[in-house]
């Protein structure tokens, strides 16, 4: 009995460090929303770290399963926005961004803590209706495996995690470090998302950038040595197949073509 109480006490003590700080209140779990403007609201979840301990956030609309290998960020709704500016944001979703997959969409909050590091929070799953774009096979398979569940991916809390604050702490949950926006990562190693695979058909007339633009500084003097040691890119998960061409080789030319080619024999 004493051991059981000790285990419960330990779990209670660790809970604030395992749960998220941002709780998305809208869109609700299982909601069906048309493409266009999607309003997002959130609140403090009541567990550490508090919203007051966070400075900025990047908000993205994502389609796919629970693992990073089956997820594709579609739209960046807010980039390096200030938490002090309020608790609402708007995602402008184009009709061709993806296909309308039931409960295949969720929001990803990547927040920067004032003490260092990031925390990634996810909303519940919902559906964006009226879409006519294309969603990858891996993403569709990831959603199908959930059997209609509306729970979003697991929170990744890397607050005050030293040199790996921008991504290293996410390794334990199966590659979520690759979903942290590049400009929010810190440490000696940075992580880049999986390179997209071109579709077999072009089905959209309008396009949007995969990632937001980033600030830059024009060098007028010698710059300091780069602090980044390496960049790791998520491995591709798609596969290809090939087959033998069984068609017989074409016969030698005849007639005028044979005479023409014969002129060059010497």
Coordinates of N, CA and C in Angstrom, one line a residue, residues 23-28 39-42:
X23 N -3.9 25.0 -24.3 CA -5.1 24.2 -24.5 C -5.9 24.8 -25.6
X24 N -6.0 24.2 -26.8 CA -6.8 24.8 -27.8 C -8.3 24.5 -27.5
X25 N -9.1 25.6 -27.5 CA -10.5 25.5 -27.2 C -11.4 25.5 -28.5
X26 N -10.8 26.0 -29.6 CA -11.5 26.0 -30.9 C -10.5 26.0 -32.0
X27 N -10.7 25.1 -33.0 CA -11.8 24.2 -33.3 C -11.9 23.1 -32.2
X28 N -13.1 22.6 -32.0 CA -13.4 21.6 -31.1 C -13.1 20.2 -31.7
X39 N -11.1 30.2 -37.4 CA -10.7 30.9 -36.1 C -10.2 29.9 -35.1
X40 N -9.1 30.3 -34.5 CA -8.4 29.5 -33.5 C -8.4 30.2 -32.1
X41 N -8.8 29.6 -31.1 CA -8.7 30.2 -29.7 C -8.1 29.2 -28.8
X42 N -7.4 29.7 -27.7 CA -6.8 28.8 -26.8 C -6.8 29.4 -25.4

